[in-house]
Amino acid sequence: SLAQLQRLEELDLGNNELYNLPETIGALFNLKDLWLDGNQLAEIPQEVGNLKNLLCLDVSENKLECLPEEISGLTSLTDLLVSQNLLQVLPDGIGKLRRLSILKVDQNKLIQLTDSIGDCESLTELVLTENQLQSLPKSIGKLKKLNNLNADRNKLTSLPKEIGGCCSLNVFSVRDNRLSRIPSEISQATELHVLDVAGNRLMYLPLSLTTLKLKALWLSDNQSQPLLTFQTDTDPETGEKILTCVLLPQMPSEPGCQDNLPRCGALESLVNEMSDETWNERAVNRVSAIRFLEDEKDEEDNEMRTLLRRATPHPGELKNMKKTVENLRNDMNAAKGLDSNKNEVNNAIDRVTTSV
């Protein structure tokens, strides 16, 4: 009987225990907002594609394994939220949603992103965080209005050079992926202000990055400042002019430290409440290397040009070191004072003896 509510514009069924929806929901032709988040839905009836006036559809936090191809009928849709489901792919019909502005597909199981995503010409925000994506389609460069693209915590091994076509891109985040390089075409996205590539496997950055007016560039999880001083160099394999700095190339993480990087190094003693003796022993054995290899030479020569960096002292140790130095300084000053007094006494005795 719900289908008889022909003038209904908003329907909020969120945070219930719904396992399915009646097909008659497609008869609510004037519906503009439909919230179905936080339920137990495993599928959405294909009749939902009849909702030509629907502006917002929220089906996040369900158990959806797929979306019906008929979703292409939602020609007025501007917001599509399907976060926290079990989706592996998006229907190709999503490309017909020409008014779609916000698409959130984070925390799913996406293994690929349909090429038709490039036809969503009004898209301004695309969130793909925490999926299984190994690549992004070339068609993504057609999204001229895209402002925010987030693909953190996927399995991306490369980025398409067409990414530079996203001329309105302001924030681009691909943290915690498997990227070894950033395409130089990224500089074509002239509105880019925030670039987050922390937690990847980058060997260098493209020189063209200097043409952008970046406000923040994140290369590592514990970086104290968003921007570093870079030096120009040449990629020995391709001859391409590149940018490098002390953080590039990054050495592989030690086993057991990949899941929780802040626990490594000096902070490990704080987290695990290690004794000073244990920390000192670990610190002596912990040596990290930054290697600058300009060309291929023998191993002995490479070892000669290797910079070694010792472990950072424990904060508690720094305080003790400071106190020790201060005590030594005070003792030295006191000793100098005693020596000065002793010399004056000796001089006085000598004068008396001489007089006698």
mmCIF file of C-alpha atoms in Angstrom:
data_model
loop_
_atom_site.group_PDB
_atom_site.id
_atom_site.type_symbol
_atom_site.label_atom_id
_atom_site.label_comp_id
_atom_site.label_asym_id
_atom_site.label_seq_id
_atom_site.Cartn_x
_atom_site.Cartn_y
_atom_site.Cartn_z
ATOM 1 C CA SER A 1 0.000 0.000 0.000
ATOM 2 C CA LEU A 2 3.032 2.275 0.296
ATOM 3 C CA ALA A 3 2.833 2.704 -3.461
ATOM 4 C CA GLN A 4 -0.356 4.767 -3.052
ATOM 5 C CA LEU A 5 1.629 7.671 -1.542
ATOM 6 C CA GLN A 6 2.005 9.334 -4.904
ATOM 7 C CA ARG A 7 3.001 12.717 -3.454
ATOM 8 C CA LEU A 8 5.681 11.320 -1.112
ATOM 9 C CA GLU A 9 9.010 13.112 -1.574
ATOM 10 C CA GLU A 10 11.146 11.858 1.327
ATOM 11 C CA LEU A 11 11.351 8.331 2.719
ATOM 12 C CA ASP A 12 13.787 7.484 5.526
ATOM 13 C CA LEU A 13 14.012 3.779 6.394
ATOM 14 C CA GLY A 14 17.575 3.945 7.710
ATOM 15 C CA ASN A 15 18.898 1.911 10.654
ATOM 16 C CA ASN A 16 16.275 -0.796 10.720
ATOM 17 C CA GLU A 17 16.342 -4.566 10.092
ATOM 18 C CA LEU A 18 15.073 -4.587 6.517
ATOM 19 C CA TYR A 19 16.123 -7.624 4.491
ATOM 20 C CA ASN A 20 14.298 -6.690 1.296
ATOM 21 C CA LEU A 21 12.248 -3.938 -0.346
ATOM 22 C CA PRO A 22 8.910 -4.354 -2.121
ATOM 23 C CA GLU A 23 8.960 -3.917 -5.888
ATOM 24 C CA THR A 24 6.193 -1.354 -5.509
ATOM 25 C CA ILE A 25 8.721 1.172 -4.218
ATOM 26 C CA GLY A 26 9.303 1.997 -7.870
ATOM 27 C CA ALA A 27 5.806 3.510 -7.992
ATOM 28 C CA LEU A 28 6.771 6.486 -5.796
ATOM 29 C CA PHE A 29 7.402 8.709 -8.808
ATOM 30 C CA ASN A 30 7.738 11.957 -6.829
ATOM 31 C CA LEU A 31 10.303 10.594 -4.393
ATOM 32 C CA LYS A 32 13.365 12.863 -4.104
ATOM 33 C CA ASP A 33 15.252 11.400 -1.135
ATOM 34 C CA LEU A 34 15.453 7.703 -0.217
ATOM 35 C CA TRP A 35 17.515 6.596 2.787
ATOM 36 C CA LEU A 36 18.017 2.859 3.236
ATOM 37 C CA ASP A 37 21.334 2.923 5.120
ATOM 38 C CA GLY A 38 22.082 0.647 8.079
ATOM 39 C CA ASN A 39 19.879 -2.312 7.108
ATOM 40 C CA GLN A 40 20.398 -5.917 5.978
ATOM 41 C CA LEU A 41 19.627 -5.490 2.298
ATOM 42 C CA ALA A 42 21.316 -7.967 -0.036
ATOM 43 C CA GLU A 43 19.771 -6.467 -3.172
ATOM 44 C CA ILE A 44 17.726 -3.539 -4.446
ATOM 45 C CA PRO A 45 14.719 -4.186 -6.698
ATOM 46 C CA GLN A 46 15.279 -3.140 -10.297
ATOM 47 C CA GLU A 47 12.073 -1.108 -10.135
ATOM 48 C CA VAL A 48 14.017 1.547 -8.217
ATOM 49 C CA GLY A 49 15.148 2.712 -11.654
ATOM 50 C CA ASN A 50 11.669 4.165 -12.208
ATOM 51 C CA LEU A 51 12.304 6.955 -9.686
ATOM 52 C CA LYS A 52 13.060 9.640 -12.284
ATOM 53 C CA ASN A 53 12.886 12.490 -9.740
ATOM 54 C CA LEU A 54 15.138 10.905 -7.114
ATOM 55 C CA LEU A 55 18.000 13.210 -6.062
ATOM 56 C CA CYS A 56 19.624 11.247 -3.223
ATOM 57 C CA LEU A 57 19.926 7.487 -2.722
ATOM 58 C CA ASP A 58 21.703 6.213 0.387
ATOM 59 C CA VAL A 59 22.148 2.430 0.632
ATOM 60 C CA SER A 60 25.365 2.440 2.677
ATOM 61 C CA GLU A 61 25.976 -0.066 5.491
ATOM 62 C CA ASN A 62 24.072 -2.959 3.959
ATOM 63 C CA LYS A 63 25.065 -6.297 2.411
ATOM 64 C CA LEU A 64 24.730 -5.420 -1.258
ATOM 65 C CA GLU A 65 26.827 -7.504 -3.638
ATOM 66 C CA CYS A 66 25.651 -5.655 -6.724
ATOM 67 C CA LEU A 67 23.536 -2.743 -7.908
ATOM 68 C CA PRO A 68 20.831 -3.260 -10.557
ATOM 69 C CA GLU A 69 21.693 -2.113 -14.086
ATOM 70 C CA GLU A 70 18.369 -0.264 -14.023
ATOM 71 C CA ILE A 71 19.958 2.287 -11.710
ATOM 72 C CA SER A 72 20.756 4.077 -14.971
ATOM 73 C CA GLY A 73 17.138 5.279 -14.948
ATOM 74 C CA LEU A 74 17.801 7.633 -12.016
ATOM 75 C CA THR A 75 18.485 10.517 -14.386
ATOM 76 C CA SER A 76 17.991 13.229 -11.723
ATOM 77 C CA LEU A 77 20.263 11.598 -9.123
ATOM 78 C CA THR A 78 22.978 13.855 -7.632
ATOM 79 C CA ASP A 79 24.090 11.821 -4.576
ATOM 80 C CA LEU A 80 24.730 8.057 -4.594
ATOM 81 C CA LEU A 81 26.067 6.617 -1.324
ATOM 82 C CA VAL A 82 26.911 2.902 -1.302
ATOM 83 C CA SER A 83 29.657 2.817 1.345
ATOM 84 C CA GLN A 84 30.267 -0.277 3.497
ATOM 85 C CA ASN A 85 28.779 -2.978 1.304
ATOM 86 C CA LEU A 86 30.128 -5.998 -0.584
ATOM 87 C CA LEU A 87 30.244 -4.563 -4.105
ATOM 88 C CA GLN A 88 32.911 -5.916 -6.461
ATOM 89 C CA VAL A 89 31.861 -3.889 -9.495
ATOM 90 C CA LEU A 90 29.605 -0.972 -10.384
ATOM 91 C CA PRO A 91 27.064 -1.350 -13.205
ATOM 92 C CA ASP A 92 28.039 0.190 -16.538
ATOM 93 C CA GLY A 93 24.709 2.003 -16.498
ATOM 94 C CA ILE A 94 26.101 4.362 -13.868
ATOM 95 C CA GLY A 95 27.597 6.337 -16.745
ATOM 96 C CA LYS A 96 24.118 7.530 -17.680
ATOM 97 C CA LEU A 97 23.796 9.452 -14.432
ATOM 98 C CA ARG A 98 24.869 12.733 -16.008
ATOM 99 C CA ARG A 99 23.792 14.815 -12.985
ATOM 100 C CA LEU A 100 25.568 12.677 -10.410
ATOM 101 C CA SER A 101 27.775 14.914 -8.246
ATOM 102 C CA ILE A 102 28.798 12.746 -5.274
ATOM 103 C CA LEU A 103 29.647 9.042 -5.476
ATOM 104 C CA LYS A 104 30.882 7.253 -2.369
ATOM 105 C CA VAL A 105 31.853 3.595 -2.795
ATOM 106 C CA ASP A 106 34.339 3.323 0.068
ATOM 107 C CA GLN A 107 34.733 0.162 2.169
ATOM 108 C CA ASN A 108 33.547 -2.279 -0.452
ATOM 109 C CA LYS A 109 35.347 -4.996 -2.424
ATOM 110 C CA LEU A 110 35.732 -3.239 -5.760
ATOM 111 C CA ILE A 111 38.253 -4.989 -7.984
ATOM 112 C CA GLN A 112 37.751 -2.574 -10.880
ATOM 113 C CA LEU A 113 36.052 0.709 -11.687
ATOM 114 C CA THR A 114 33.864 0.725 -14.786
ATOM 115 C CA ASP A 115 35.066 2.765 -17.776
ATOM 116 C CA SER A 116 31.647 4.386 -17.944
ATOM 117 C CA ILE A 117 32.536 6.405 -14.833
ATOM 118 C CA GLY A 118 34.048 8.928 -17.220
ATOM 119 C CA ASP A 119 30.564 9.735 -18.538
ATOM 120 C CA CYS A 120 29.437 11.065 -15.145
ATOM 121 C CA GLU A 121 30.264 14.569 -16.333
ATOM 122 C CA SER A 122 28.921 16.358 -13.234
ATOM 123 C CA LEU A 123 30.927 14.319 -10.708
ATOM 124 C CA THR A 124 32.700 16.535 -8.141
ATOM 125 C CA GLU A 125 33.526 14.003 -5.398
ATOM 126 C CA LEU A 126 34.587 10.385 -5.880
ATOM 127 C CA VAL A 127 35.481 8.314 -2.804
ATOM 128 C CA LEU A 128 36.982 4.864 -3.442
ATOM 129 C CA THR A 129 38.761 4.350 -0.122
ATOM 130 C CA GLU A 130 39.384 0.801 1.186
ATOM 131 C CA ASN A 131 38.700 -1.384 -1.825
ATOM 132 C CA GLN A 132 40.737 -3.835 -3.905
ATOM 133 C CA LEU A 133 41.426 -1.614 -6.925
ATOM 134 C CA GLN A 134 44.676 -2.265 -8.783
ATOM 135 C CA SER A 135 44.160 0.468 -11.362
ATOM 136 C CA LEU A 136 41.934 3.386 -12.337
ATOM 137 C CA PRO A 137 40.334 3.603 -15.812
ATOM 138 C CA LYS A 138 41.739 6.055 -18.350
ATOM 139 C CA SER A 139 38.253 7.521 -18.704
ATOM 140 C CA ILE A 140 38.639 9.142 -15.284
ATOM 141 C CA GLY A 141 40.446 11.961 -17.077
ATOM 142 C CA LYS A 142 37.116 13.002 -18.616
ATOM 143 C CA LEU A 143 35.799 14.165 -15.234
ATOM 144 C CA LYS A 144 36.420 17.884 -15.758
ATOM 145 C CA LYS A 145 34.443 18.941 -12.671
ATOM 146 C CA LEU A 146 35.979 16.427 -10.250
ATOM 147 C CA ASN A 147 37.217 18.288 -7.177
ATOM 148 C CA ASN A 148 38.010 15.539 -4.667
ATOM 149 C CA LEU A 149 39.358 12.074 -5.553
ATOM 150 C CA ASN A 150 40.184 9.713 -2.713
ATOM 151 C CA ALA A 151 41.510 6.210 -3.407
ATOM 152 C CA ASP A 152 43.357 5.534 -0.141
ATOM 153 C CA ARG A 153 44.069 1.982 1.003
ATOM 154 C CA ASN A 154 43.650 0.111 -2.270
ATOM 155 C CA LYS A 155 46.143 -1.932 -4.296
ATOM 156 C CA LEU A 156 46.938 0.610 -6.987
ATOM 157 C CA THR A 157 50.220 -0.114 -8.763
ATOM 158 C CA SER A 158 49.946 2.733 -11.271
ATOM 159 C CA LEU A 159 47.935 5.803 -12.185
ATOM 160 C CA PRO A 160 46.747 6.597 -15.722
ATOM 161 C CA LYS A 161 48.449 9.600 -17.324
ATOM 162 C CA GLU A 162 44.929 10.779 -18.202
ATOM 163 C CA ILE A 163 44.538 11.812 -14.545
ATOM 164 C CA GLY A 164 45.882 15.179 -15.651
ATOM 165 C CA GLY A 165 42.622 15.748 -17.493
ATOM 166 C CA CYS A 166 40.835 16.320 -14.175
ATOM 167 C CA CYS A 167 41.419 20.067 -14.511
ATOM 168 C CA SER A 168 39.314 20.995 -11.455
ATOM 169 C CA LEU A 169 40.951 18.472 -9.111
ATOM 170 C CA ASN A 170 41.781 20.132 -5.800
ATOM 171 C CA VAL A 171 42.454 17.200 -3.450
ATOM 172 C CA PHE A 172 43.989 13.946 -4.674
ATOM 173 C CA SER A 173 44.712 11.246 -2.094
ATOM 174 C CA VAL A 174 46.154 7.812 -2.874
ATOM 175 C CA ARG A 175 47.659 7.020 0.514
ATOM 176 C CA ASP A 176 48.645 3.415 1.322
ATOM 177 C CA ASN A 177 48.767 1.880 -2.143
ATOM 178 C CA ARG A 178 51.561 0.267 -4.185
ATOM 179 C CA LEU A 179 52.526 3.121 -6.467
ATOM 180 C CA SER A 180 56.137 3.291 -7.649
ATOM 181 C CA ARG A 181 55.744 6.496 -9.665
ATOM 182 C CA ILE A 182 53.417 9.430 -10.261
ATOM 183 C CA PRO A 183 52.749 10.356 -13.920
ATOM 184 C CA SER A 184 54.200 13.721 -14.916
ATOM 185 C CA GLU A 185 50.823 14.581 -16.484
ATOM 186 C CA ILE A 186 49.525 15.230 -12.954
ATOM 187 C CA SER A 187 50.815 18.788 -13.457
ATOM 188 C CA GLN A 188 48.002 19.373 -15.960
ATOM 189 C CA ALA A 189 45.586 19.393 -13.014
ATOM 190 C CA THR A 190 46.468 23.015 -12.324
ATOM 191 C CA GLU A 191 43.960 23.420 -9.467
ATOM 192 C CA LEU A 192 45.602 20.669 -7.389
ATOM 193 C CA HIS A 193 46.484 21.934 -3.897
ATOM 194 C CA VAL A 194 46.699 18.776 -1.772
ATOM 195 C CA LEU A 195 48.522 15.634 -2.914
ATOM 196 C CA ASP A 196 48.782 12.694 -0.505
ATOM 197 C CA VAL A 197 50.988 9.831 -1.696
ATOM 198 C CA ALA A 198 52.179 8.606 1.718
ATOM 199 C CA GLY A 199 52.578 4.888 2.285
ATOM 200 C CA ASN A 200 53.485 3.950 -1.284
ATOM 201 C CA ARG A 201 56.685 2.743 -2.977
ATOM 202 C CA LEU A 202 57.676 5.891 -4.818
ATOM 203 C CA MET A 203 61.219 6.084 -6.182
ATOM 204 C CA TYR A 204 60.930 9.746 -7.129
ATOM 205 C CA LEU A 205 58.481 12.542 -7.994
ATOM 206 C CA PRO A 206 57.996 14.096 -11.445
ATOM 207 C CA LEU A 207 59.783 17.407 -11.994
ATOM 208 C CA SER A 208 56.562 18.858 -13.418
ATOM 209 C CA LEU A 209 55.197 18.873 -9.857
ATOM 210 C CA THR A 210 57.012 22.172 -9.296
ATOM 211 C CA THR A 211 54.592 23.938 -11.640
ATOM 212 C CA LEU A 212 51.684 23.263 -9.272
ATOM 213 C CA LYS A 213 50.736 25.557 -6.405
ATOM 214 C CA LEU A 214 50.646 22.790 -3.819
ATOM 215 C CA LYS A 215 49.769 23.687 -0.241
ATOM 216 C CA ALA A 216 50.474 20.203 1.112
ATOM 217 C CA LEU A 217 52.437 17.239 -0.202
ATOM 218 C CA TRP A 218 52.456 14.183 2.044
ATOM 219 C CA LEU A 219 55.194 11.595 1.474
ATOM 220 C CA SER A 220 55.322 9.721 4.760
ATOM 221 C CA ASP A 221 53.159 9.119 7.816
ATOM 222 C CA ASN A 222 55.509 10.812 10.294
ATOM 223 C CA GLN A 223 56.600 13.786 8.231
ATOM 224 C CA SER A 224 56.739 16.901 10.380
ATOM 225 C CA GLN A 225 56.206 19.377 7.560
ATOM 226 C CA PRO A 226 54.024 19.097 4.455
ATOM 227 C CA LEU A 227 56.685 20.387 2.066
ATOM 228 C CA LEU A 228 60.352 19.458 1.716
ATOM 229 C CA THR A 229 63.256 20.867 -0.247
ATOM 230 C CA PHE A 230 63.761 18.799 -3.386
ATOM 231 C CA GLN A 231 66.749 18.345 -5.666
ATOM 232 C CA THR A 232 66.632 17.668 -9.394
ATOM 233 C CA ASP A 233 68.088 14.415 -10.680
ATOM 234 C CA THR A 234 67.913 12.052 -13.644
ATOM 235 C CA ASP A 235 66.254 8.643 -13.690
ATOM 236 C CA PRO A 236 69.057 6.253 -14.749
ATOM 237 C CA GLU A 237 66.599 3.973 -16.558
ATOM 238 C CA THR A 238 64.576 6.460 -18.588
ATOM 239 C CA GLY A 239 66.769 9.568 -18.552
ATOM 240 C CA GLU A 240 63.756 11.580 -17.343
ATOM 241 C CA LYS A 241 64.352 14.654 -15.184
ATOM 242 C CA ILE A 242 62.916 13.975 -11.725
ATOM 243 C CA LEU A 243 62.682 15.370 -8.193
ATOM 244 C CA THR A 244 64.169 13.607 -5.203
ATOM 245 C CA CYS A 245 64.754 14.284 -1.516
ATOM 246 C CA VAL A 246 65.922 12.522 1.642
ATOM 247 C CA LEU A 247 62.670 10.526 1.833
ATOM 248 C CA LEU A 248 63.030 9.060 -1.663
ATOM 249 C CA PRO A 249 63.581 6.287 -2.487
ATOM 250 C CA GLN A 250 62.014 4.728 0.577
ATOM 251 C CA MET A 251 63.486 1.515 1.934
ATOM 252 C CA PRO A 252 61.076 -1.433 2.486
ATOM 253 C CA SER A 253 59.533 -1.632 5.942
ATOM 254 C CA GLU A 254 60.919 -4.151 8.384
ATOM 255 C CA PRO A 255 58.807 -7.332 8.846
ATOM 256 C CA GLY A 256 56.194 -6.879 11.516
ATOM 257 C CA CYS A 257 56.194 -3.095 11.228
ATOM 258 C CA GLN A 258 54.166 -2.673 8.041
ATOM 259 C CA ASP A 259 50.765 -2.583 9.686
ATOM 260 C CA ASN A 260 51.647 -0.002 12.308
ATOM 261 C CA LEU A 261 54.515 2.197 11.185
ATOM 262 C CA PRO A 262 54.459 4.569 14.204
ATOM 263 C CA ARG A 263 55.373 1.626 16.451
ATOM 264 C CA CYS A 264 58.774 1.342 14.738
ATOM 265 C CA GLY A 265 61.942 3.063 15.880
ATOM 266 C CA ALA A 266 62.108 5.317 18.895
ATOM 267 C CA LEU A 267 58.361 5.285 19.578
ATOM 268 C CA GLU A 268 58.370 1.504 19.894
ATOM 269 C CA SER A 269 59.824 1.774 23.378
ATOM 270 C CA LEU A 270 57.028 4.100 24.426
ATOM 271 C CA VAL A 271 54.267 1.852 23.099
ATOM 272 C CA ASN A 272 55.690 -1.376 24.483
ATOM 273 C CA GLU A 273 57.023 0.169 27.716
ATOM 274 C CA MET A 274 60.469 -1.209 27.034
ATOM 275 C CA SER A 275 63.269 -0.711 29.543
ATOM 276 C CA ASP A 276 66.142 1.626 28.719
ATOM 277 C CA GLU A 277 68.559 -1.313 28.542
ATOM 278 C CA THR A 278 66.373 -3.110 26.000
ATOM 279 C CA TRP A 279 65.958 0.049 23.949
ATOM 280 C CA ASN A 280 69.698 0.749 23.926
ATOM 281 C CA GLU A 281 70.393 -2.773 22.767
ATOM 282 C CA ARG A 282 67.818 -2.457 19.972
ATOM 283 C CA ALA A 283 69.056 1.007 19.000
ATOM 284 C CA VAL A 284 72.617 -0.204 18.501
ATOM 285 C CA ASN A 285 71.430 -2.868 16.059
ATOM 286 C CA ARG A 286 68.990 -0.587 14.231
ATOM 287 C CA VAL A 287 70.592 1.163 11.258
ATOM 288 C CA SER A 288 68.569 2.713 8.449
ATOM 289 C CA ALA A 289 70.210 3.693 5.198
ATOM 290 C CA ILE A 290 69.453 6.381 2.656
ATOM 291 C CA ARG A 291 71.039 5.481 -0.656
ATOM 292 C CA PHE A 292 71.782 7.898 -3.476
ATOM 293 C CA LEU A 293 72.875 5.797 -6.457
ATOM 294 C CA GLU A 294 73.658 7.976 -9.449
ATOM 295 C CA ASP A 295 74.797 5.148 -11.698
ATOM 296 C CA GLU A 296 75.542 1.443 -11.456
ATOM 297 C CA LYS A 297 78.952 0.797 -9.903
ATOM 298 C CA ASP A 298 80.397 -2.036 -7.916
ATOM 299 C CA GLU A 299 79.020 -2.819 -4.479
ATOM 300 C CA GLU A 300 82.125 -1.513 -2.724
ATOM 301 C CA ASP A 301 81.701 1.924 -4.292
ATOM 302 C CA ASN A 302 77.998 1.913 -3.381
ATOM 303 C CA GLU A 303 78.874 1.170 0.215
ATOM 304 C CA MET A 304 81.267 4.133 0.220
ATOM 305 C CA ARG A 305 78.428 6.490 -0.762
ATOM 306 C CA THR A 306 75.886 5.155 1.730
ATOM 307 C CA LEU A 307 74.703 7.530 4.446
ATOM 308 C CA LEU A 308 73.997 5.847 7.757
ATOM 309 C CA ARG A 309 71.444 7.252 10.164
ATOM 310 C CA ARG A 310 71.371 6.121 13.787
ATOM 311 C CA ALA A 311 68.281 5.612 15.892
ATOM 312 C CA THR A 312 66.749 8.684 17.519
ATOM 313 C CA PRO A 313 67.334 8.704 21.325
ATOM 314 C CA HIS A 314 64.427 7.957 23.604
ATOM 315 C CA PRO A 315 62.807 11.204 24.907
ATOM 316 C CA GLY A 316 63.516 10.061 28.442
ATOM 317 C CA GLU A 317 67.145 9.543 27.558
ATOM 318 C CA LEU A 318 67.372 13.061 26.175
ATOM 319 C CA LYS A 319 66.150 14.448 29.513
ATOM 320 C CA ASN A 320 68.674 12.337 31.427
ATOM 321 C CA MET A 321 71.432 13.395 29.041
ATOM 322 C CA LYS A 322 70.523 17.031 29.601
ATOM 323 C CA LYS A 323 70.595 16.611 33.391
ATOM 324 C CA THR A 324 73.929 14.798 33.199
ATOM 325 C CA VAL A 325 75.466 17.565 31.107
ATOM 326 C CA GLU A 326 74.130 20.219 33.461
ATOM 327 C CA ASN A 327 75.524 18.358 36.493
ATOM 328 C CA LEU A 328 78.901 17.988 34.794
ATOM 329 C CA ARG A 329 78.915 21.672 33.960
ATOM 330 C CA ASN A 330 78.079 22.582 37.564
ATOM 331 C CA ASP A 331 80.757 20.212 38.888
ATOM 332 C CA MET A 332 83.320 21.690 36.509
ATOM 333 C CA ASN A 333 82.417 25.227 37.569
ATOM 334 C CA ALA A 334 82.629 24.220 41.206
ATOM 335 C CA ALA A 335 85.993 22.554 40.598
ATOM 336 C CA LYS A 336 87.269 25.673 38.886
ATOM 337 C CA GLY A 337 86.135 27.694 41.885
ATOM 338 C CA LEU A 338 87.975 25.397 44.294
ATOM 339 C CA ASP A 339 91.108 25.490 42.155
ATOM 340 C CA SER A 340 90.948 29.279 42.091
ATOM 341 C CA ASN A 341 90.591 29.461 45.895
ATOM 342 C CA LYS A 342 93.382 26.911 46.355
ATOM 343 C CA ASN A 343 95.701 28.938 44.128
ATOM 344 C CA GLU A 344 94.959 32.100 46.093
ATOM 345 C CA VAL A 345 95.752 30.296 49.375
ATOM 346 C CA ASN A 346 98.993 28.885 47.976
ATOM 347 C CA ASN A 347 100.023 32.294 46.680
ATOM 348 C CA ALA A 348 99.322 33.839 50.095
ATOM 349 C CA ILE A 349 101.452 31.156 51.829
ATOM 350 C CA ASP A 350 104.266 31.771 49.388
ATOM 351 C CA ARG A 351 104.150 35.483 50.106
ATOM 352 C CA VAL A 352 104.206 34.898 53.841
ATOM 353 C CA THR A 353 107.137 32.468 53.526
ATOM 354 C CA THR A 354 109.012 34.923 51.360
ATOM 355 C CA SER A 355 108.419 37.718 53.874
ATOM 356 C CA VAL A 356 109.682 35.575 56.761
#
